[in-house]
C-alpha positions as a Markdown table, in Angstrom:
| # | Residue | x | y | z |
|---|---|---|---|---|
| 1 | Unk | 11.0 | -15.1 | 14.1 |
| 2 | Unk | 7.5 | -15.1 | 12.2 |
| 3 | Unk | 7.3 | -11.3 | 12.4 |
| 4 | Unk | 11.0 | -11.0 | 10.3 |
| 5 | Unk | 9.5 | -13.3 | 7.8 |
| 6 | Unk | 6.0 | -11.0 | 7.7 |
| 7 | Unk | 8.0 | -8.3 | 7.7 |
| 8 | Unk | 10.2 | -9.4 | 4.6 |
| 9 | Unk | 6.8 | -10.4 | 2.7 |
| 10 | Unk | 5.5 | -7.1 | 3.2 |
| 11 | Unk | 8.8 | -5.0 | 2.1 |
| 12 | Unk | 8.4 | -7.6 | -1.2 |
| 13 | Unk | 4.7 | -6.2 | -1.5 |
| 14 | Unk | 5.8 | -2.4 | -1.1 |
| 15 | Unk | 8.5 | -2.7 | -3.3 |
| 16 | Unk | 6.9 | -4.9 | -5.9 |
| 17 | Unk | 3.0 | -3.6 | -5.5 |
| 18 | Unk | 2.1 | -7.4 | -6.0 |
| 19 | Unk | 0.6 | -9.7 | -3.1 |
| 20 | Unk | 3.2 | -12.2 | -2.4 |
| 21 | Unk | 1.8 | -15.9 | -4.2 |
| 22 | Unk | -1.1 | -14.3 | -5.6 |
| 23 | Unk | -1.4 | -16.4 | -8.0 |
| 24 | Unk | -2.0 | -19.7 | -6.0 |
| 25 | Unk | -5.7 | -20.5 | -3.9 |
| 26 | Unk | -5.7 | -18.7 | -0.9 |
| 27 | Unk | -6.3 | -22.2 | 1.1 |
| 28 | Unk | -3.3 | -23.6 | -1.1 |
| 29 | Unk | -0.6 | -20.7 | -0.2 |
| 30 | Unk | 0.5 | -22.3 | 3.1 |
| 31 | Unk | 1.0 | -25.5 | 1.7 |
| 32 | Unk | 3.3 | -24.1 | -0.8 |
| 33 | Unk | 5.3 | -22.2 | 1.8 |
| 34 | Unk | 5.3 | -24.8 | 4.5 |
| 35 | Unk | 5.7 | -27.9 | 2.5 |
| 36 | Unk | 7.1 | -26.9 | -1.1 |
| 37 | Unk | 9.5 | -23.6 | 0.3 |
| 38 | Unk | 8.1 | -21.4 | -2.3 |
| 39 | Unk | 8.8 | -17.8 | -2.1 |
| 40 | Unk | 8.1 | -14.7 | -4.1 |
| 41 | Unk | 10.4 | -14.3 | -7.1 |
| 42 | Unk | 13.2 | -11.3 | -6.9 |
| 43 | Unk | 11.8 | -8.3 | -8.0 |
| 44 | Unk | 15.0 | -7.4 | -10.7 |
| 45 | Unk | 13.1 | -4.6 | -12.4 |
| 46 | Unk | 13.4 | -2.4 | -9.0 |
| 47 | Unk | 17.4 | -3.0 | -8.9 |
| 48 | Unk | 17.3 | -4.1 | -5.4 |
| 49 | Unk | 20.9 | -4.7 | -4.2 |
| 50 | Unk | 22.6 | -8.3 | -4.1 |
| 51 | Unk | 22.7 | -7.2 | -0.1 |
| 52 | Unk | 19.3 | -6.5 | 0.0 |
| 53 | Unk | 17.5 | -9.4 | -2.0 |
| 54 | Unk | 19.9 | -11.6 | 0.3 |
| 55 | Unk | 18.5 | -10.3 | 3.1 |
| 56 | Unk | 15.1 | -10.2 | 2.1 |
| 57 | Unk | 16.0 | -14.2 | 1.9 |
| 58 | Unk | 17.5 | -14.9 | 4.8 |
| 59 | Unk | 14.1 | -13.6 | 6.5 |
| 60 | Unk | 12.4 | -16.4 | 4.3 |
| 61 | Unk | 14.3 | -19.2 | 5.7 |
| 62 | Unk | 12.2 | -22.3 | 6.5 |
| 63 | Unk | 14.2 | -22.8 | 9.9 |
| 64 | Unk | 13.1 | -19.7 | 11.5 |
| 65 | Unk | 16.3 | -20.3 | 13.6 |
| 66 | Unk | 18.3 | -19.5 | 10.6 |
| 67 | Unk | 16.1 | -16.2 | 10.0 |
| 68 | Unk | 17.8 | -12.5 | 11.3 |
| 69 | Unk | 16.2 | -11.1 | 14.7 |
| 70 | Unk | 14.0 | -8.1 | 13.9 |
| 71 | Unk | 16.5 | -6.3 | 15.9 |
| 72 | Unk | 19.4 | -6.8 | 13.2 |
| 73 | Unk | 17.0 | -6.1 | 10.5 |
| 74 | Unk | 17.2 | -2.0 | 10.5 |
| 75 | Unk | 20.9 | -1.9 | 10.4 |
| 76 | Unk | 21.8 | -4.4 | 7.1 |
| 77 | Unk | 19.1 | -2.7 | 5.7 |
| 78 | Unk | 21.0 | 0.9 | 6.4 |
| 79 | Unk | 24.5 | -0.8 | 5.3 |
| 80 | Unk | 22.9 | -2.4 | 2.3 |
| 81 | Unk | 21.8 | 1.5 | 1.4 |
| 82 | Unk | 24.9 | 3.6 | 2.4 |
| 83 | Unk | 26.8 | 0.3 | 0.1 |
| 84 | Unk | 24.9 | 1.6 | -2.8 |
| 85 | Unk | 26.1 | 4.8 | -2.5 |
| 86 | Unk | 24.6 | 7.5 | -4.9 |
| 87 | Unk | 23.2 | 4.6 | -7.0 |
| 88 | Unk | 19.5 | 6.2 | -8.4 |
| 89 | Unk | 16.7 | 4.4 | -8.6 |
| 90 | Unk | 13.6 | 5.5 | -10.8 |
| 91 | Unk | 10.2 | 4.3 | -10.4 |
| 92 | Unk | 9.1 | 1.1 | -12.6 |
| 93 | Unk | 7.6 | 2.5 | -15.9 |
| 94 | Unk | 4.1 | 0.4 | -15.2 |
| 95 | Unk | 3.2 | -0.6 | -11.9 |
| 96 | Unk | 2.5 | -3.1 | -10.2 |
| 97 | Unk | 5.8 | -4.7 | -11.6 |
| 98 | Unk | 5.1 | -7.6 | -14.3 |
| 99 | Unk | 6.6 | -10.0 | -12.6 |
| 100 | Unk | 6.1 | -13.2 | -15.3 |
| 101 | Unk | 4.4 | -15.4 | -12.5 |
């Protein structure tokens, strides 16, 4: 279930244009994951879903039991998109996003 988490961290970076925890020591960003459960803060300016920031979550889950199979992935993420319709998103005005961290 470590390639669902990757996978989610990378969609953050795409979406976001910022490396995940960039702002903590390389040597120090494991620790923070592992033993503190920090994660990368939801990227509001994008308006990402409810269903899709949830799911971007679930792949973050300390118990990688608890995380999605890779399998499963594809399809919320299509139900997630057809649920938001004709909803259009623009791009962010400045990228990378500022994303007060």
């Amino acid at each position: 279930q470590s390639d669902v988490y990757s996978f989610s961290m990378a969609v953050w970076e795409i979406l976001t244009g910022v490396v995940p925890l960039r702002h903590y020591p390389r040597d120090a960003v494991s620790y923070h994951v592992v033993v503190k459960g920090t994660r990368p803060v939801q990227a509001t300016p994008l308006g990402l879903s409810d269903a899709v920031w949830a799911l971007i979550e679930q792949c973050w889950q300390a118990d990688y039991r608890a995380r999605p199979a890779i399998h499963s992935v594809v399809p919320c993420l299509k139900d997630a998109l057809q649920r938001t319709g004709s909803v259009k998103l623009t791009a962010p005005k400045s990228w990378p996003l500022n994303l007060g961290q």
